[in-house]
Short mmCIF file of C-alpha atoms in Angstrom, two decimals:
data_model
loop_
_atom_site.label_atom_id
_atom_site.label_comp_id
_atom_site.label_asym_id
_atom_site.label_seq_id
_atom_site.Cartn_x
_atom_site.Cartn_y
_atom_site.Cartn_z
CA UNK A 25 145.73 83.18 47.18
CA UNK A 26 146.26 86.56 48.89
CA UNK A 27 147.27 87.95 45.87
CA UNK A 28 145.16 86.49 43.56
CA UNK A 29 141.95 86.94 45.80
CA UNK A 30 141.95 90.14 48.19
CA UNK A 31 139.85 90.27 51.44
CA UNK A 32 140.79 87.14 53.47
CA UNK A 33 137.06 85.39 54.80
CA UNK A 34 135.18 87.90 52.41
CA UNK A 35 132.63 87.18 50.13
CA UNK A 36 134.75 88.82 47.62
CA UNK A 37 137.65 86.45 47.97
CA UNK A 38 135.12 83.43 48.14
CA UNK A 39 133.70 84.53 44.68
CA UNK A 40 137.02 85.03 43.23
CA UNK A 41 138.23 81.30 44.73
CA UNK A 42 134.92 80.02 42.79
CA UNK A 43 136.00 81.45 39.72
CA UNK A 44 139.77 79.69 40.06
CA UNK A 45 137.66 76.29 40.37
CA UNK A 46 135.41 76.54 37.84
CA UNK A 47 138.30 77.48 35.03
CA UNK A 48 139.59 73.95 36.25
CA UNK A 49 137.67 72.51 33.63
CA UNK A 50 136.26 68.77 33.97
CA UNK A 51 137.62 66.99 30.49
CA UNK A 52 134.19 66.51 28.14
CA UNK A 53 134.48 62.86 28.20
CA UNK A 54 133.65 63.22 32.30
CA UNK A 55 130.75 65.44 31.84
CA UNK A 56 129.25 63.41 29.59
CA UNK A 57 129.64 60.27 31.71
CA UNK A 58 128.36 62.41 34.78
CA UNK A 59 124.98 63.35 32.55
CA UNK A 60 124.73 60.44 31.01
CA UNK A 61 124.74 57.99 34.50
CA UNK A 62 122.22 61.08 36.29
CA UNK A 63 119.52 60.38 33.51
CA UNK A 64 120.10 56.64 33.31
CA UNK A 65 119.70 56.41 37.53
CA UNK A 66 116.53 58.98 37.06
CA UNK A 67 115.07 56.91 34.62
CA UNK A 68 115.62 53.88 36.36
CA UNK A 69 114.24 55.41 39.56
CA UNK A 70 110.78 56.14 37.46
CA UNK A 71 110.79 53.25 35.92
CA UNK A 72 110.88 51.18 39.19
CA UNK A 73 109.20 53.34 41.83
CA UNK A 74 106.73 55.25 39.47
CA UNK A 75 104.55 52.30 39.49
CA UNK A 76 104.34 51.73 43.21
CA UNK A 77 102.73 55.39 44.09
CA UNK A 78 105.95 56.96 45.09
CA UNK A 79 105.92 59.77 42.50
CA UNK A 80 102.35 61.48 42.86
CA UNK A 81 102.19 64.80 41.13
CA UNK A 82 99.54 66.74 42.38
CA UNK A 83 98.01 69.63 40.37
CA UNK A 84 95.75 72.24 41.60
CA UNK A 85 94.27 74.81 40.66
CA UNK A 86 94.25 78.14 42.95
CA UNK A 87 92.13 80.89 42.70
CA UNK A 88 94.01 83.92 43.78
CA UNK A 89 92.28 85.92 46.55
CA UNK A 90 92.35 89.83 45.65
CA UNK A 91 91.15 92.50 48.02
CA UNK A 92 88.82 94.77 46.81
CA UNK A 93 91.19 97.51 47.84
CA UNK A 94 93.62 95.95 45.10
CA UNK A 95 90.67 96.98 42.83
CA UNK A 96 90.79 100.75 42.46
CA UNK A 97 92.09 102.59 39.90
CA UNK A 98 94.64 105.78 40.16
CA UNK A 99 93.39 108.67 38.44
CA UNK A 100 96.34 110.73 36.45
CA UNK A 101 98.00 112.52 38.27
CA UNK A 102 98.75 116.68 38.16
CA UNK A 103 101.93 117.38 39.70
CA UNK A 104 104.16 120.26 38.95
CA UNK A 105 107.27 119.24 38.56
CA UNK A 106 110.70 120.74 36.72
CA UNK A 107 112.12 119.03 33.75
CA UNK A 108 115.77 119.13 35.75
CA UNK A 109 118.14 122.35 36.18
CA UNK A 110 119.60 124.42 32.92
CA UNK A 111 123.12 122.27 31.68
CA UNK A 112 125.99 124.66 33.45
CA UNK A 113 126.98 127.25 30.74
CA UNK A 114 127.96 130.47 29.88
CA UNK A 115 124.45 131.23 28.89
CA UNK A 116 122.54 129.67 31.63
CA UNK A 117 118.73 131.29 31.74
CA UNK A 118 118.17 134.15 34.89
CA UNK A 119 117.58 132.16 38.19
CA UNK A 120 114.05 133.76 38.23
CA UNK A 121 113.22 131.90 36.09
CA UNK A 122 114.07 128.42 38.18
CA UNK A 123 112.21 126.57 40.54
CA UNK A 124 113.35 128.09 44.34
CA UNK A 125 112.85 124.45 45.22
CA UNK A 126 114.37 121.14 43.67
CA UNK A 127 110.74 120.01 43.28
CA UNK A 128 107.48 122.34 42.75
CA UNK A 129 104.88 120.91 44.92
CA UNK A 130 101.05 121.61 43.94
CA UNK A 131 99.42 122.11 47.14
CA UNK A 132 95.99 120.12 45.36
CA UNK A 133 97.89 117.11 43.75
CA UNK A 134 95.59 114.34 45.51
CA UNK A 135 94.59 111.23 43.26
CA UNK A 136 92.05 109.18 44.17
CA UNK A 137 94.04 106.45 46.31
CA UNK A 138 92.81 104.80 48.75
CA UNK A 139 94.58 105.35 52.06
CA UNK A 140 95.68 102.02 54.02
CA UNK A 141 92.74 101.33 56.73
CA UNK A 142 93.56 101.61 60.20
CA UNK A 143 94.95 98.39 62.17
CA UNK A 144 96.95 97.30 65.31
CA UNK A 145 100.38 98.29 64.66
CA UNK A 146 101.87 96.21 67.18
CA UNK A 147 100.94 92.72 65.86
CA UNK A 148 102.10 92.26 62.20
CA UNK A 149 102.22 89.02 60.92
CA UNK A 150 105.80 88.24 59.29
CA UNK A 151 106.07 85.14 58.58
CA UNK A 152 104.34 83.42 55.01
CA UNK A 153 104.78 80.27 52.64
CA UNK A 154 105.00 80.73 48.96
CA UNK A 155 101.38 80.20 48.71
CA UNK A 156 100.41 82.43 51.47
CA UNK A 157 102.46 85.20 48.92
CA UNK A 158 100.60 84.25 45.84
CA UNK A 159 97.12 84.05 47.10
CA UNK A 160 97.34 87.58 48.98
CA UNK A 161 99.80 89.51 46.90
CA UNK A 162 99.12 87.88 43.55
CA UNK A 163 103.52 87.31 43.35
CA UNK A 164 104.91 84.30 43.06
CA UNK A 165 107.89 84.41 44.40
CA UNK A 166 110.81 81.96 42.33
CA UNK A 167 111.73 79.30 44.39
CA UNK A 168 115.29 78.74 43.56
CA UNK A 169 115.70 81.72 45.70
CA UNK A 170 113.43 81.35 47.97
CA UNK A 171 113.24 77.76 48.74
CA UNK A 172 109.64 76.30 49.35
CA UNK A 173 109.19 76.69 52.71
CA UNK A 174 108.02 79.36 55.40
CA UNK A 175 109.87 82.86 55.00
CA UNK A 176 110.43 84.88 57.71
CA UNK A 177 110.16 88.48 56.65
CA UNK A 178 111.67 91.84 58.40
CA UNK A 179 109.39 93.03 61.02
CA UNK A 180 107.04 96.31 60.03
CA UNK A 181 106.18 98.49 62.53
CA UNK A 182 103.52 101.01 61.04
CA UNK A 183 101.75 98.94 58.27
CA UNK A 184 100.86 94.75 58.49
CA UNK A 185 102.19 92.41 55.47
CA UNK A 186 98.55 91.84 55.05
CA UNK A 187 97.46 95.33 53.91
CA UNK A 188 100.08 95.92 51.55
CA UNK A 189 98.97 95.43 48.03
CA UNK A 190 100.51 96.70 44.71
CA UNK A 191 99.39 99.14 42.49
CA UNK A 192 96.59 98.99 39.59
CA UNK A 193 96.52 101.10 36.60
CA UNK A 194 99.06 103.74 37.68
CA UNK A 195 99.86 106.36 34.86
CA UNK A 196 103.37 106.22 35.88
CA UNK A 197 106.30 103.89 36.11
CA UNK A 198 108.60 105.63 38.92
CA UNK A 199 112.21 105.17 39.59
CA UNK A 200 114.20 105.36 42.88
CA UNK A 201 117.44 105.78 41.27
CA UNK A 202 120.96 106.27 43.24
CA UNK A 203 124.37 105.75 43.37
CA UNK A 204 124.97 102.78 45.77
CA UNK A 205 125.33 102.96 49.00
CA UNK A 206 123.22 106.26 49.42
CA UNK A 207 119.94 104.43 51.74
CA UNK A 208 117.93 102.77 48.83
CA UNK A 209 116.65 99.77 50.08
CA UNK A 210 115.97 101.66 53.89
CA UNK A 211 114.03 104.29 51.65
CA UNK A 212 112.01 101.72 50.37
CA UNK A 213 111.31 99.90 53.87
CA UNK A 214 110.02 103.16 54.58
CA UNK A 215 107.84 104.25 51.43
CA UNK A 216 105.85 100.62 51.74
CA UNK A 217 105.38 101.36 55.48
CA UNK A 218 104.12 105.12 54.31
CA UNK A 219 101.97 104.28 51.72
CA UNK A 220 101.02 100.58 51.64
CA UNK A 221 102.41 100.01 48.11
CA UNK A 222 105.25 97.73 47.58
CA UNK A 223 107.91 98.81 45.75
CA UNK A 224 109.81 96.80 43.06
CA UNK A 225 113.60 97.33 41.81
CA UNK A 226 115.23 96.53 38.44
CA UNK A 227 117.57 93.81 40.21
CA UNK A 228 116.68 90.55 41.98
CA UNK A 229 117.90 90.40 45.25
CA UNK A 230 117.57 86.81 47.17
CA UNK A 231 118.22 88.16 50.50
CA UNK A 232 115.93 91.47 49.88
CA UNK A 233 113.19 89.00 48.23
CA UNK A 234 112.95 86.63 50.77
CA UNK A 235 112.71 88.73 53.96
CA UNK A 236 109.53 90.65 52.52
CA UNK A 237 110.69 93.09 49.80
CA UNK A 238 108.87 90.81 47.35
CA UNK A 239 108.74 93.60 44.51
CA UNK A 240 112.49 92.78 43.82
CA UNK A 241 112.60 92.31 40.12
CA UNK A 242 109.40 94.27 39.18
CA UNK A 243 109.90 97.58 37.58
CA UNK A 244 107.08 98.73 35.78
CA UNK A 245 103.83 100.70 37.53
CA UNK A 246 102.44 98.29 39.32
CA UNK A 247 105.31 98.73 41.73
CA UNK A 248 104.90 102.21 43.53
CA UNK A 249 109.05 102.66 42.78
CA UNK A 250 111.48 100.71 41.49
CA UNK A 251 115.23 100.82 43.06
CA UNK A 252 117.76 101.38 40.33
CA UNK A 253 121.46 102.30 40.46
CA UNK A 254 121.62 102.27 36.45
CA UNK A 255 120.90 104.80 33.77
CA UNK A 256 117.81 103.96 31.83
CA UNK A 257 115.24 105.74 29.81
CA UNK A 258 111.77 104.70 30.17
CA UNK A 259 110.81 106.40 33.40
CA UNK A 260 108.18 108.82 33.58
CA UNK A 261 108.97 110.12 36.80
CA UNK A 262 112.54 109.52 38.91
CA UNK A 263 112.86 109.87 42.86
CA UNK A 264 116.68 110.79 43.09
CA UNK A 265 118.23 109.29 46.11
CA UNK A 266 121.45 110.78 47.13
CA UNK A 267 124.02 110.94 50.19
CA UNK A 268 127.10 112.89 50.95
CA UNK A 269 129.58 111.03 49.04
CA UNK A 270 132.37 110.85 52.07
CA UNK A 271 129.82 108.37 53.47
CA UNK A 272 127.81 106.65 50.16
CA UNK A 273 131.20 105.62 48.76
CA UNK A 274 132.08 103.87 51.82
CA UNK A 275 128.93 102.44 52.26
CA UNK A 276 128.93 100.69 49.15
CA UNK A 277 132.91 99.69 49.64
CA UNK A 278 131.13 97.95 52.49
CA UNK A 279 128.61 95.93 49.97
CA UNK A 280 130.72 95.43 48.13
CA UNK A 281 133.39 93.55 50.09
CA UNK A 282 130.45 91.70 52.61
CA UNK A 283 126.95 91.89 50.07
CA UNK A 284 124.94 92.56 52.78
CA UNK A 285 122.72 95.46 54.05
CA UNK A 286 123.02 95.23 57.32
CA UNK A 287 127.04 93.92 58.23
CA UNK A 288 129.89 96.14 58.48
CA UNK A 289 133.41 95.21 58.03
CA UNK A 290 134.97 94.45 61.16
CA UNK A 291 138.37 96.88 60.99
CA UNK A 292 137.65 100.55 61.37
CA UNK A 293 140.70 101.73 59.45
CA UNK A 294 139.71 100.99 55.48
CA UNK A 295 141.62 101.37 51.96
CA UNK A 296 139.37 101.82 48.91
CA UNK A 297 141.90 100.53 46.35
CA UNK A 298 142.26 103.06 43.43
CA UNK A 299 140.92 100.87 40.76
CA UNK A 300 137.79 100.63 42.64
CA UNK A 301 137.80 103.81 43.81
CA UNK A 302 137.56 105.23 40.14
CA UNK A 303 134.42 102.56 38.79
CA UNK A 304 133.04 103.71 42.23
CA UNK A 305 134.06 107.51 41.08
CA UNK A 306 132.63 107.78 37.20
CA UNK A 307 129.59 106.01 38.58
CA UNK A 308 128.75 108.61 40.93
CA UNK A 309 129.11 111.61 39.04
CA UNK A 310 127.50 109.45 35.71
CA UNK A 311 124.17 109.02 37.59
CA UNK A 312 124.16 112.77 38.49
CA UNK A 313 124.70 113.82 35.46
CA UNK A 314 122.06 111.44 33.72
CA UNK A 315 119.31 111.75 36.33
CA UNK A 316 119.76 115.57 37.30
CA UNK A 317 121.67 117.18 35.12
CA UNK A 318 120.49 116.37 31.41
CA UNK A 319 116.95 117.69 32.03
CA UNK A 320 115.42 114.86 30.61
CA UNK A 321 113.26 113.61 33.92
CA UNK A 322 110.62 114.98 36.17
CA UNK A 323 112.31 114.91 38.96
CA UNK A 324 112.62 114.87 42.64
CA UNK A 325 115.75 115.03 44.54
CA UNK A 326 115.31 112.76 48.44
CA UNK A 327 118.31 113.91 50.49
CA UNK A 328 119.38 111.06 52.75
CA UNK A 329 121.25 112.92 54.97
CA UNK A 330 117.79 115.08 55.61
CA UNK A 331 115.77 111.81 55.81
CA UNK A 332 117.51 111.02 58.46
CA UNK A 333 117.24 114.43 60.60
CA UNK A 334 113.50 115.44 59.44
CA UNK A 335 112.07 112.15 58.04
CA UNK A 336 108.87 113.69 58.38
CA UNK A 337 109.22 116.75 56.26
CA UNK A 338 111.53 114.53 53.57
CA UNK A 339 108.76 111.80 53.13
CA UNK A 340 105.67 114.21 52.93
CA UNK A 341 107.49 115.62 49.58
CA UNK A 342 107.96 112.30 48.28
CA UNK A 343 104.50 111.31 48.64
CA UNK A 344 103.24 114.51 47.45
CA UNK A 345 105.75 114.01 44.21
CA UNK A 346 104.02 111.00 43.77
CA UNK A 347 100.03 112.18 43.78
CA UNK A 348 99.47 110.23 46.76
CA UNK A 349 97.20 111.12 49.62
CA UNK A 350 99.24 111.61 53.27
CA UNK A 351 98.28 108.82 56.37
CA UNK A 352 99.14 111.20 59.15
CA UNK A 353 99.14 107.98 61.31
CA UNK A 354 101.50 106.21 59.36
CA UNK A 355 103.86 108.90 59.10
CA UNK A 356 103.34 109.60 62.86
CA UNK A 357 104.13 106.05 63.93
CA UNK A 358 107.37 105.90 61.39
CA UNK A 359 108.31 108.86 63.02
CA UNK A 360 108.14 107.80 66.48
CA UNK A 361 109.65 104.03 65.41
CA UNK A 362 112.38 105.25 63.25
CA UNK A 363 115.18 104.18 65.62
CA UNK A 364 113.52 101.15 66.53
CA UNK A 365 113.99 99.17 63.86
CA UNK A 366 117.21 98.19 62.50
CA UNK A 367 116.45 97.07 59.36
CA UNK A 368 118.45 97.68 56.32
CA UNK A 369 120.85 99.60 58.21
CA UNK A 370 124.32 99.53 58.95
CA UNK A 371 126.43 100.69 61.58
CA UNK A 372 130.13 101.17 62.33
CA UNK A 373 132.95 103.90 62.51
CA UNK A 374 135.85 104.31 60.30
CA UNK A 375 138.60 106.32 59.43
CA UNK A 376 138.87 108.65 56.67
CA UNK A 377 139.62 105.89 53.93
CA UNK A 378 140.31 107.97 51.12
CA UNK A 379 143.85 109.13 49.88
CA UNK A 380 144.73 112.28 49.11
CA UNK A 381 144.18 112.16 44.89
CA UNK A 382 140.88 110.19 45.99
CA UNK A 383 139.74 112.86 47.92
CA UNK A 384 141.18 115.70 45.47
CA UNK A 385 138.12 114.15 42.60
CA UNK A 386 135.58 113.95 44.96
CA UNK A 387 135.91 117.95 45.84
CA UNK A 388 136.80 118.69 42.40
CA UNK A 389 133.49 117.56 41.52
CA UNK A 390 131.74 119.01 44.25
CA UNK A 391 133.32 122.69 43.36
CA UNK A 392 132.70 122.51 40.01
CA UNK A 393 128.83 121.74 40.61
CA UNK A 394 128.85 123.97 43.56
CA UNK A 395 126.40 126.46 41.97
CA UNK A 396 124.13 123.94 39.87
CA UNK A 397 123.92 121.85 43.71
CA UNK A 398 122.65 124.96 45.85
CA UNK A 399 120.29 126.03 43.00
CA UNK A 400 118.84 122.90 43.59
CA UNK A 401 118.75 123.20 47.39
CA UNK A 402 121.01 120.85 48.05
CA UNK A 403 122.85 122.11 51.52
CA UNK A 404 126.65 121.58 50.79
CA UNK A 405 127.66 122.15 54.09
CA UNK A 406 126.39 118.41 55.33
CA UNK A 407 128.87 117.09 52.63
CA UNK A 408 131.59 116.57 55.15
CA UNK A 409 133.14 113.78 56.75
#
């Protein structure tokens, strides 16, 4: 088993054990016995107990409460924005002619949102039953994931549950796109709590879902941004999320040994095996290329690394990117909370976990994109270990 399934404990080795089991095929004849006595007991069980008032199936019809706030329109949007940096070539246009900044901010780009009211921050309500969800939020959230009773979701510090709302009639369907590992879901924790939009993703996370990300699985403009690690056309504006790579790469090693946003693996001295290392590799430099690169997306670049340091200065870009009007008291209070709240974050120290040829592609890349990356803005010198 060692062998066969790496990562003793690990939810890696428990999928790859479930896969051993189910190529142990059950012979037909046994499946079909197995059906066969489940519908014959169910029908029985009808049959018998139906009668008697047992099996009452009540149907109701709800009428689902939207706030007027859910009710106003977004006006389209004028933000100047660059169409992505000149492919690297021999013949690449004067730099006069670029952007000096990796996005060009109108100072007057203000739809007509409304801005989240003000409220008691210290008194969110977090906890909510399916039909608590669907009557305020208008989402029904699937139940095989969710179960049907009361969800417990991750505390907010700057913005109630209750006032968040999704969007209606936005001109534009927005993508958070990054390479794994590089803060997504954390940048989305704080965009809701900034703007009092939820945001959506392309995937369908159970354990993001359930604990009060309920825009998982929603990626078109109702959502104010929708998390993607994929290439994809479609998008009329992309947020591009990215991390110094030393750190993203091991962050997703992480997720992808425990899948889990919050749990780090208990050694401190790590081996990214080479195999993994190069899907984790072409990936990396793939979604740069796609997202950045190809200048087919208005773009904005959201440096994680700066997030971090000057969250205030990194999120008033984003919302001005996005048309939006600025709460000064939410951004205030996220501000002051940041490092109060540990959700969506992960923690832990580790040794350098790359080898030497691992490393060797990583700077490659870096040094060939050197220019291209500081024409964008991008301060190299934060790409260390």
């Amino acid at each position: 088993p060692e062998t066969a399934c790496p990562h003793p404990g690990s939810y890696t080795q428990h999928r790859c054990l479930k896969e051993c089991v189910r190529r142990m095929r059950i012979p037909a004849i046994r499946r079909f016995l197995l059906v066969s006595g489940m519908v014959i007991v169910t029908v029985i069980c009808l049959t018998v107990f139906g009668n008697k008032g047992y099996f009452v199936v009540q149907v109701s019809e709800e009428k689902e409460a939207v706030d007027s706030t859910f009710k106003n329109t977004l006006l389209p949007l004028s933000v100047q924005s660059f169409q992505g940096p000149v492919a690297h070539s021999t013949s690449m246009q004067s730099t006069e002619t670029m952007p000096t900044h990796h996005s060009q901010l109108s100072k007057n780009t203000s739809a007509s949102f409304n801005k989240p009211t003000s409220e008691n921050l210290t008194s969110s309500r977090n906890t909510f039953s399916l039909s608590d969800i669907k009557n305020m939020f208008g989402r029904i959230l699937p139940t095989k994931k969710c179960g049907n009773g009361t969800l417990t979701f991750k505390e907010r510090i700057c913005t109630k549950y209750e006032n968040m709302r999704f969007m209606k009639n936005s001109p534009d369907k927005v993508a958070l796109a990054s390479f794994p590992g590089s803060g997504n879901t954390w940048s989305r924790l704080l965009l809701e709590e900034l703007t009092g939009y939820f945001t959506g993703a392309v995937y369908q996370d159970k354990k993001l879902m359930c604990t009060g990300l309920i825009g998982e699985g929603i990626k078109d403009s109702s959502v104010l941004a929708a998390k993607t690690h994929l290439s994809g056309k479609g998008w009329t504006k992309v947020i591009y999320l990215f991390r110094n790579p030393w750190h993203s790469f091991l962050s997703w090693y992480t997720y992808f040994v425990i899948r889990d946003h919050e749990t780090s693996l208990a050694e401190s001295k790590i081996t990214i095996p080479d195999l993994t290392f190069n899907r984790f590799y072409d990936r990396w430099k793939n979604l740069w290329n796609y997202y950045v690169f190809s200048g087919d997306f208005t773009f904005h670049l959201l440096n994680y690394d700066l997030l971090k340091i000057n969250l205030e200065w990194e999120l008033t870009k984003v919302v001005q990117f996005l048309g939006l009007d600025l709460n000064e008291d939410k951004l205030t209070c996220l501000v002051e909370n940041q490092l109060k709240t540990t959700a969506y974050k992960r923690s832990g120290q580790y040794d350098f976990p790359y080898s030497k040829a691992q490393a060797s592609q990583i700077q490659s890349w870096i040094d060939e994109k050197r220019d291209q990356l500081e024409m964008l803005g991008i301060n190299l010198t934060l790409w260390v270990w």
